[in-house]
PDB file of C-alpha atoms in Angstrom:
ATOM      1  CA  MET A  99     -27.255   3.170 -25.098  1.00 41.00           C
ATOM      2  CA  SER A 100     -29.111   6.147 -24.475  1.00 42.00           C
ATOM      3  CA  GLU A 101     -28.383   9.351 -22.139  1.00 45.00           C
ATOM      4  CA  THR A 102     -31.054   8.430 -19.660  1.00 42.00           C
ATOM      5  CA  GLU A 103     -29.771   5.062 -19.055  1.00 42.00           C
ATOM      6  CA  THR A 104     -26.015   6.634 -19.631  1.00 42.00           C
ATOM      7  CA  ALA A 105     -26.447   8.907 -16.485  1.00 42.00           C
ATOM      8  CA  GLU A 106     -28.351   6.061 -13.552  1.00 48.00           C
ATOM      9  CA  LYS A 107     -25.237   4.325 -15.073  1.00 62.00           C
ATOM     10  CA  ILE A 108     -22.823   6.972 -13.244  1.00 82.00           C
ATOM     11  CA  GLY A 109     -22.080   7.666  -9.392  1.00 93.00           C
ATOM     12  CA  SER A 110     -20.025   9.302  -7.249  1.00 95.00           C
ATOM     13  CA  ALA A 111     -18.435   8.869  -3.520  1.00 96.00           C
ATOM     14  CA  ASP A 112     -18.248  11.501  -0.423  1.00 97.00           C
ATOM     15  CA  ILE A 113     -15.731  10.517   1.421  1.00 97.00           C
ATOM     16  CA  LYS A 114     -18.178   8.966   4.316  1.00 97.00           C
ATOM     17  CA  ARG A 115     -18.664   5.830   1.018  1.00 96.00           C
ATOM     18  CA  VAL A 116     -15.118   5.965  -0.114  1.00 97.00           C
ATOM     19  CA  MET A 117     -14.912   4.816   4.024  1.00 96.00           C
ATOM     20  CA  GLU A 118     -17.619   2.426   3.592  1.00 94.00           C
ATOM     21  CA  LEU A 119     -16.124   0.642   0.766  1.00 94.00           C
ATOM     22  CA  LEU A 120     -12.693   0.440   1.154  1.00 95.00           C
ATOM     23  CA  PRO A 121     -10.616  -0.412   4.789  1.00 94.00           C
ATOM     24  CA  HIS A 122      -7.699   2.261   4.503  1.00 95.00           C
ATOM     25  CA  ARG A 123      -8.151   5.462   7.310  1.00 96.00           C
ATOM     26  CA  TYR A 124      -5.643   7.918   7.496  1.00 94.00           C
ATOM     27  CA  PRO A 125      -3.214   8.692   7.404  1.00 94.00           C
ATOM     28  CA  MET A 126      -3.554   5.706   4.234  1.00 96.00           C
ATOM     29  CA  LEU A 127      -6.426   6.268   2.877  1.00 98.00           C
ATOM     30  CA  MET A 128      -5.162   8.613  -0.937  1.00 98.00           C
ATOM     31  CA  ILE A 129      -8.552   9.401  -1.539  1.00 98.00           C
ATOM     32  CA  ASP A 130     -11.085  12.384  -0.319  1.00 98.00           C
ATOM     33  CA  ARG A 131     -14.172  11.508  -3.351  1.00 98.00           C
ATOM     34  CA  ILE A 132     -14.555   9.317  -5.930  1.00 98.00           C
ATOM     35  CA  ALA A 133     -16.240  12.349  -8.356  1.00 97.00           C
ATOM     36  CA  GLU A 134     -17.741  10.255 -10.992  1.00 97.00           C
ATOM     37  CA  MET A 135     -18.205   6.401 -11.314  1.00 97.00           C
ATOM     38  CA  ARG A 136     -19.191   4.607 -14.382  1.00 95.00           C
ATOM     39  CA  GLY A 137     -20.342   1.172 -13.683  1.00 92.00           C
ATOM     40  CA  SER A 138     -17.383  -0.929 -12.605  1.00 91.00           C
ATOM     41  CA  ASP A 139     -16.392   0.090 -16.044  1.00 96.00           C
ATOM     42  CA  SER A 140     -14.620   3.647 -14.716  1.00 97.00           C
ATOM     43  CA  ALA A 141     -14.126   6.080 -11.903  1.00 98.00           C
ATOM     44  CA  ILE A 142     -12.461   9.395 -11.658  1.00 98.00           C
ATOM     45  CA  GLY A 143     -10.532   9.937  -8.022  1.00 98.00           C
ATOM     46  CA  ILE A 144     -10.360  13.329  -6.005  1.00 98.00           C
ATOM     47  CA  LYS A 145      -7.295  13.546  -4.105  1.00 98.00           C
ATOM     48  CA  ASN A 146      -5.966  17.295  -1.897  1.00 98.00           C
ATOM     49  CA  VAL A 147      -2.522  17.226  -1.568  1.00 98.00           C
ATOM     50  CA  THR A 148      -1.804  19.791   1.403  1.00 97.00           C
ATOM     51  CA  SER A 149       1.425  20.532   3.004  1.00 95.00           C
ATOM     52  CA  ASN A 150      -0.189  18.839   6.335  1.00 94.00           C
ATOM     53  CA  GLU A 151       0.416  15.081   4.872  1.00 95.00           C
ATOM     54  CA  PRO A 152       2.404  13.586   6.863  1.00 95.00           C
ATOM     55  CA  PHE A 153       5.800  12.043   4.032  1.00 95.00           C
ATOM     56  CA  PHE A 154       6.235  15.199   3.622  1.00 95.00           C
ATOM     57  CA  GLN A 155       8.299  15.821   6.711  1.00 93.00           C
ATOM     58  CA  GLY A 156      10.414  13.639   5.235  1.00 94.00           C
ATOM     59  CA  HIS A 157       9.500  13.647   1.413  1.00 94.00           C
ATOM     60  CA  PHE A 158      11.502  15.837   0.855  1.00 93.00           C
ATOM     61  CA  PRO A 159      12.607  18.253   3.643  1.00 90.00           C
ATOM     62  CA  GLY A 160      12.451  22.058   1.659  1.00 93.00           C
ATOM     63  CA  HIS A 161      10.951  21.144  -1.604  1.00 96.00           C
ATOM     64  CA  PRO A 162       7.447  18.189  -0.308  1.00 97.00           C
ATOM     65  CA  VAL A 163       7.113  16.473  -3.680  1.00 97.00           C
ATOM     66  CA  MET A 164       4.134  13.089  -3.600  1.00 98.00           C
ATOM     67  CA  PRO A 165       6.059   9.802  -3.127  1.00 98.00           C
ATOM     68  CA  GLY A 166       4.877   8.479  -6.737  1.00 98.00           C
ATOM     69  CA  VAL A 167       3.516   4.784  -4.684  1.00 97.00           C
ATOM     70  CA  LEU A 168       1.295   6.799  -2.965  1.00 98.00           C
ATOM     71  CA  ILE A 169       0.250   8.003  -6.610  1.00 98.00           C
ATOM     72  CA  VAL A 170      -0.633   4.345  -7.409  1.00 98.00           C
ATOM     73  CA  GLU A 171      -1.756   3.654  -4.859  1.00 97.00           C
ATOM     74  CA  ALA A 172      -4.612   6.038  -5.077  1.00 98.00           C
ATOM     75  CA  MET A 173      -4.896   4.546  -8.383  1.00 98.00           C
ATOM     76  CA  ALA A 174      -5.430   1.520  -6.581  1.00 97.00           C
ATOM     77  CA  GLN A 175      -7.332   2.723  -4.133  1.00 97.00           C
ATOM     78  CA  THR A 176     -10.173   4.490  -6.636  1.00 98.00           C
ATOM     79  CA  ALA A 177     -10.522   1.288  -8.596  1.00 97.00           C
ATOM     80  CA  GLY A 178     -11.219  -1.050  -5.421  1.00 96.00           C
ATOM     81  CA  ALA A 179     -13.781   1.772  -4.865  1.00 96.00           C
ATOM     82  CA  LEU A 180     -14.963   1.395  -8.056  1.00 96.00           C
ATOM     83  CA  VAL A 181     -15.276  -2.688  -7.705  1.00 94.00           C
ATOM     84  CA  LEU A 182     -16.534  -3.058  -4.651  1.00 94.00           C
ATOM     85  CA  ASN A 183     -19.391  -0.099  -5.506  1.00 94.00           C
ATOM     86  CA  GLY A 184     -20.398  -2.246  -8.715  1.00 91.00           C
ATOM     87  CA  LEU A 185     -20.802  -5.804  -6.382  1.00 90.00           C
ATOM     88  CA  GLY A 186     -22.905  -4.484  -3.712  1.00 89.00           C
ATOM     89  CA  ALA A 187     -24.093  -6.084  -1.579  1.00 89.00           C
ATOM     90  CA  ASN A 188     -22.089  -9.120  -2.533  1.00 88.00           C
ATOM     91  CA  ALA A 189     -19.060  -6.635  -1.948  1.00 89.00           C
ATOM     92  CA  GLU A 190     -19.679  -7.346   1.627  1.00 89.00           C
ATOM     93  CA  GLY A 191     -17.040  -8.787   3.817  1.00 91.00           C
ATOM     94  CA  LYS A 192     -14.310  -8.611   0.301  1.00 92.00           C
ATOM     95  CA  ILE A 193     -11.581  -6.792   0.158  1.00 92.00           C
ATOM     96  CA  VAL A 194      -9.287  -5.854  -3.180  1.00 92.00           C
ATOM     97  CA  TYR A 195      -5.574  -6.315  -2.563  1.00 94.00           C
ATOM     98  CA  PHE A 196      -2.566  -5.507  -5.161  1.00 93.00           C
ATOM     99  CA  MET A 197      -1.780  -7.692  -7.160  1.00 95.00           C
ATOM    100  CA  THR A 198       0.975  -6.145  -9.727  1.00 97.00           C
ATOM    101  CA  ILE A 199       1.736  -3.094 -11.199  1.00 97.00           C
ATOM    102  CA  ASP A 200       3.150  -2.553 -14.938  1.00 97.00           C
ATOM    103  CA  GLY A 201       4.856  -0.032 -17.229  1.00 97.00           C
ATOM    104  CA  ALA A 202       4.066   2.852 -13.543  1.00 98.00           C
ATOM    105  CA  LYS A 203       5.566   6.236 -15.038  1.00 98.00           C
ATOM    106  CA  PHE A 204       5.612   9.200 -13.005  1.00 98.00           C
ATOM    107  CA  ARG A 205       5.996  12.961 -15.545  1.00 98.00           C
ATOM    108  CA  LYS A 206       6.110  15.454 -12.849  1.00 98.00           C
ATOM    109  CA  PRO A 207       6.671  16.409  -8.609  1.00 98.00           C
ATOM    110  CA  VAL A 208       2.751  16.391  -7.344  1.00 98.00           C
ATOM    111  CA  VAL A 209       3.087  18.828  -4.695  1.00 98.00           C
ATOM    112  CA  PRO A 210       1.143  21.032  -1.589  1.00 98.00           C
ATOM    113  CA  GLY A 211      -1.797  22.622  -2.711  1.00 98.00           C
ATOM    114  CA  ASP A 212      -2.035  19.973  -6.211  1.00 98.00           C
ATOM    115  CA  VAL A 213      -5.247  18.511  -6.915  1.00 98.00           C
ATOM    116  CA  LEU A 214      -4.982  14.864  -7.299  1.00 98.00           C
ATOM    117  CA  HIS A 215      -7.851  13.568 -10.441  1.00 98.00           C
ATOM    118  CA  VAL A 216      -7.171   9.935 -10.524  1.00 98.00           C
ATOM    119  CA  HIS A 217      -8.758   8.242 -13.801  1.00 98.00           C
ATOM    120  CA  VAL A 218      -8.934   4.640 -13.135  1.00 98.00           C
ATOM    121  CA  THR A 219     -10.381   2.517 -16.431  1.00 98.00           C
ATOM    122  CA  LYS A 220     -10.707  -1.212 -16.285  1.00 98.00           C
ATOM    123  CA  ILE A 221      -8.489  -3.361 -18.680  1.00 98.00           C
ATOM    124  CA  HIS A 222     -11.259  -6.543 -18.359  1.00 97.00           C
ATOM    125  CA  SER A 223     -11.776  -8.603 -15.008  1.00 95.00           C
ATOM    126  CA  ARG A 224     -11.751 -12.685 -14.530  1.00 96.00           C
ATOM    127  CA  GLY A 225     -13.017 -14.162 -11.468  1.00 93.00           C
ATOM    128  CA  PRO A 226     -11.468 -12.387  -8.890  1.00 94.00           C
ATOM    129  CA  VAL A 227      -8.732 -10.565 -10.640  1.00 97.00           C
ATOM    130  CA  TRP A 228      -9.693  -7.536 -12.409  1.00 97.00           C
ATOM    131  CA  LYS A 229      -6.952  -5.533 -14.123  1.00 98.00           C
ATOM    132  CA  PHE A 230      -6.968  -1.192 -15.010  1.00 98.00           C
ATOM    133  CA  ASN A 231      -5.336   1.507 -15.816  1.00 98.00           C
ATOM    134  CA  GLY A 232      -4.126   4.493 -14.019  1.00 98.00           C
ATOM    135  CA  LYS A 233      -3.629   8.096 -15.082  1.00 98.00           C
ATOM    136  CA  ALA A 234      -3.326  10.465 -12.060  1.00 98.00           C
ATOM    137  CA  LYS A 235      -3.813  13.973 -13.680  1.00 98.00           C
ATOM    138  CA  VAL A 236      -3.016  17.976 -12.530  1.00 98.00           C
ATOM    139  CA  ASP A 237      -4.826  20.021 -13.616  1.00 98.00           C
ATOM    140  CA  GLY A 238      -5.610  18.117 -16.873  1.00 98.00           C
ATOM    141  CA  VAL A 239      -1.602  17.651 -17.198  1.00 98.00           C
ATOM    142  CA  VAL A 240      -0.916  13.275 -16.025  1.00 98.00           C
ATOM    143  CA  VAL A 241       1.319  13.373 -13.734  1.00 98.00           C
ATOM    144  CA  ALA A 242       2.059   9.301 -13.818  1.00 98.00           C
ATOM    145  CA  GLU A 243      -0.003   6.493 -15.026  1.00 98.00           C
ATOM    146  CA  ALA A 244       0.674   2.565 -14.305  1.00 98.00           C
ATOM    147  CA  ASP A 245      -1.640  -0.529 -15.063  1.00 98.00           C
ATOM    148  CA  TYR A 246      -2.324  -2.805 -12.354  1.00 98.00           C
ATOM    149  CA  SER A 247      -4.141  -5.887 -11.303  1.00 98.00           C
ATOM    150  CA  ALA A 248      -5.132  -6.509  -8.135  1.00 96.00           C
ATOM    151  CA  MET A 249      -7.909  -9.593  -6.365  1.00 96.00           C
ATOM    152  CA  ILE A 250     -10.750  -9.743  -4.651  1.00 94.00           C
ATOM    153  CA  VAL A 251     -10.564 -12.030  -1.514  1.00 94.00           C
ATOM    154  CA  ASP A 252     -13.559 -12.823   1.084  1.00 91.00           C
ATOM    155  CA  GLN A 253     -11.750 -11.813   4.293  1.00 86.00           C
ATOM    156  CA  ALA A 254     -13.370 -15.211   6.170  1.00 82.00           C
ATOM    157  CA  LYS A 255     -10.612 -16.984   3.684  1.00 78.00           C
ATOM    158  CA  LEU A 256      -8.183 -15.838   5.142  1.00 71.00           C
TER     159      LEU A 256
END
């Protein structure tokens, strides 16, 4: 593949586009933007972790730590946006649901002031089921990782 062809397959999404792709809204929207999308193969989502996050009130008072499950949710949202963006017009009326989470590891706490870079890579897809590997990084250091799968569902059939 030429450099020009590769450049054409790289995209990004600001918060407006992320909100067009995903049904999530504050406080459950865990991605502020997507810095890079390569077709439907990989993406890098960005979450600016601030002290204003509602979960910090109880996790943990005096020692705020972003819950690991929300880091995994950021991975899932990044992958969901990637899939729906890749479907283009075929994404109309579709929603992405979590199916499995495997091998989740949390290596370092994520705290207010951190910028979480969520790297997701498609492992494979078969029909409506997609499997991904996610790695969350702060300052280039892996803070969490997991494999997970999701299913694309037509909302009209729910």
